[in-house]
């Protein structure tokens, strides 16, 4: 039986899934979050020695920033999208587009200060043990789950879908400040059509609960509204 634990770190979630005596992590927080994350895991009764795999949903600094440190500390396999593995190897990331007016303004400002922004958010390069281009079973690591390509937020985005319907989606969906945004769309994304197709794919594959990279989990049926 799987046990899901949410670990919020500076507005970005890391999700821990315990099954068969091991723990799967989805995402790895920001640069410099490793100690904070390890302490948070231990406070929840999870030892670093239990980590079997770390799945990175996409190559943005707030999701992969401490992956290299965790890879070294835990000896766990890092599973990441193949498409932007070159960015992971450089500790780099790509600015997305803004979905809403305020988000577009943020991205416009970010482009004006991109060089210092990239310097401030650079993370330790990480080399995936497994680079994902197609569906990948996590059974070899002891988890009844698959990694599934789900582009939209970024072209390289992947999700983890368990057999009992838990979908860990990175920034494919959003649930931070729901009273403000009133939408499951992420404020930053690169292809709206692909994102909606990815939502449909997860629903067709049996997703029941969505665990986003920002905010709390919510019912997957909310994705049917496409808003």
PDB file of N, CA and C in Angstrom, residues 2 17-25 50-53 137-146 163:
ATOM      1  N   UNK A   2       0.465   2.241  -0.787  1.00  0.00           N
ATOM      2  CA  UNK A   2       1.247   3.461  -0.912  1.00  0.00           C
ATOM      3  C   UNK A   2       0.823   4.507   0.119  1.00  0.00           C
ATOM      4  N   UNK A  17       6.516   9.151  -1.862  1.00  0.00           N
ATOM      5  CA  UNK A  17       5.612   8.006  -1.960  1.00  0.00           C
ATOM      6  C   UNK A  17       6.321   6.795  -1.361  1.00  0.00           C
ATOM      7  N   UNK A  18       5.757   6.277  -0.285  1.00  0.00           N
ATOM      8  CA  UNK A  18       6.340   5.094   0.358  1.00  0.00           C
ATOM      9  C   UNK A  18       5.599   3.844  -0.113  1.00  0.00           C
ATOM     10  N   UNK A  19       6.369   2.839  -0.524  1.00  0.00           N
ATOM     11  CA  UNK A  19       5.784   1.576  -0.971  1.00  0.00           C
ATOM     12  C   UNK A  19       6.858   0.497  -0.930  1.00  0.00           C
ATOM     13  N   UNK A  20       6.482  -0.686  -0.485  1.00  0.00           N
ATOM     14  CA  UNK A  20       7.382  -1.843  -0.479  1.00  0.00           C
ATOM     15  C   UNK A  20       8.696  -1.568   0.229  1.00  0.00           C
ATOM     16  N   UNK A  21       8.638  -0.799   1.305  1.00  0.00           N
ATOM     17  CA  UNK A  21       9.835  -0.554   2.095  1.00  0.00           C
ATOM     18  C   UNK A  21      10.785   0.483   1.538  1.00  0.00           C
ATOM     19  N   UNK A  22      10.398   1.129   0.452  1.00  0.00           N
ATOM     20  CA  UNK A  22      11.232   2.174  -0.138  1.00  0.00           C
ATOM     21  C   UNK A  22      10.433   3.444  -0.340  1.00  0.00           C
ATOM     22  N   UNK A  23      11.137   4.514  -0.687  1.00  0.00           N
ATOM     23  CA  UNK A  23      10.491   5.813  -0.882  1.00  0.00           C
ATOM     24  C   UNK A  23      10.889   6.391  -2.237  1.00  0.00           C
ATOM     25  N   UNK A  24       9.887   6.858  -2.959  1.00  0.00           N
ATOM     26  CA  UNK A  24      10.064   7.578  -4.219  1.00  0.00           C
ATOM     27  C   UNK A  24       9.864   9.053  -3.950  1.00  0.00           C
ATOM     28  N   UNK A  25      10.772   9.901  -4.447  1.00  0.00           N
ATOM     29  CA  UNK A  25      10.583  11.349  -4.388  1.00  0.00           C
ATOM     30  C   UNK A  25      10.229  11.865  -5.771  1.00  0.00           C
ATOM     31  N   UNK A  50      16.194   5.249   2.738  1.00  0.00           N
ATOM     32  CA  UNK A  50      15.023   4.586   2.156  1.00  0.00           C
ATOM     33  C   UNK A  50      14.735   5.037   0.725  1.00  0.00           C
ATOM     34  N   UNK A  51      15.356   6.119   0.283  1.00  0.00           N
ATOM     35  CA  UNK A  51      15.072   6.639  -1.057  1.00  0.00           C
ATOM     36  C   UNK A  51      15.585   5.672  -2.119  1.00  0.00           C
ATOM     37  N   UNK A  52      14.695   5.314  -3.037  1.00  0.00           N
ATOM     38  CA  UNK A  52      15.053   4.401  -4.127  1.00  0.00           C
ATOM     39  C   UNK A  52      15.174   5.125  -5.466  1.00  0.00           C
ATOM     40  N   UNK A  53      14.343   6.127  -5.660  1.00  0.00           N
ATOM     41  CA  UNK A  53      14.355   6.858  -6.934  1.00  0.00           C
ATOM     42  C   UNK A  53      13.870   8.282  -6.709  1.00  0.00           C
ATOM     43  N   UNK A 137       8.191   2.288 -16.555  1.00  0.00           N
ATOM     44  CA  UNK A 137       7.719   1.665 -15.327  1.00  0.00           C
ATOM     45  C   UNK A 137       8.738   1.885 -14.208  1.00  0.00           C
ATOM     46  N   UNK A 138       8.221   2.183 -13.019  1.00  0.00           N
ATOM     47  CA  UNK A 138       9.082   2.312 -11.849  1.00  0.00           C
ATOM     48  C   UNK A 138       9.088   1.033 -11.015  1.00  0.00           C
ATOM     49  N   UNK A 139       8.539  -0.052 -11.576  1.00  0.00           N
ATOM     50  CA  UNK A 139       8.528  -1.342 -10.871  1.00  0.00           C
ATOM     51  C   UNK A 139       9.927  -1.813 -10.485  1.00  0.00           C
ATOM     52  N   UNK A 140      10.963  -1.597 -11.321  1.00  0.00           N
ATOM     53  CA  UNK A 140      12.304  -2.045 -10.911  1.00  0.00           C
ATOM     54  C   UNK A 140      12.800  -1.399  -9.620  1.00  0.00           C
ATOM     55  N   UNK A 141      12.198  -0.262  -9.241  1.00  0.00           N
ATOM     56  CA  UNK A 141      12.585   0.414  -8.003  1.00  0.00           C
ATOM     57  C   UNK A 141      11.630   0.093  -6.854  1.00  0.00           C
ATOM     58  N   UNK A 142      10.622  -0.729  -7.153  1.00  0.00           N
ATOM     59  CA  UNK A 142       9.697  -1.162  -6.114  1.00  0.00           C
ATOM     60  C   UNK A 142       8.397  -0.388  -6.041  1.00  0.00           C
ATOM     61  N   UNK A 143       8.059   0.368  -7.109  1.00  0.00           N
ATOM     62  CA  UNK A 143       6.867   1.209  -7.073  1.00  0.00           C
ATOM     63  C   UNK A 143       5.902   0.847  -8.197  1.00  0.00           C
ATOM     64  N   UNK A 144       4.626   0.734  -7.839  1.00  0.00           N
ATOM     65  CA  UNK A 144       3.598   0.429  -8.842  1.00  0.00           C
ATOM     66  C   UNK A 144       3.159   1.754  -9.474  1.00  0.00           C
ATOM     67  N   UNK A 145       4.020   2.268 -10.334  1.00  0.00           N
ATOM     68  CA  UNK A 145       3.806   3.589 -10.937  1.00  0.00           C
ATOM     69  C   UNK A 145       4.576   3.676 -12.242  1.00  0.00           C
ATOM     70  N   UNK A 146       4.172   4.636 -13.059  1.00  0.00           N
ATOM     71  CA  UNK A 146       4.859   4.890 -14.323  1.00  0.00           C
ATOM     72  C   UNK A 146       5.189   6.376 -14.454  1.00  0.00           C
ATOM     73  N   UNK A 163      -0.622   3.194  -9.811  1.00  0.00           N
ATOM     74  CA  UNK A 163      -1.699   2.299 -10.217  1.00  0.00           C
ATOM     75  C   UNK A 163      -3.024   2.658  -9.561  1.00  0.00           C
TER      76      UNK A 163
END
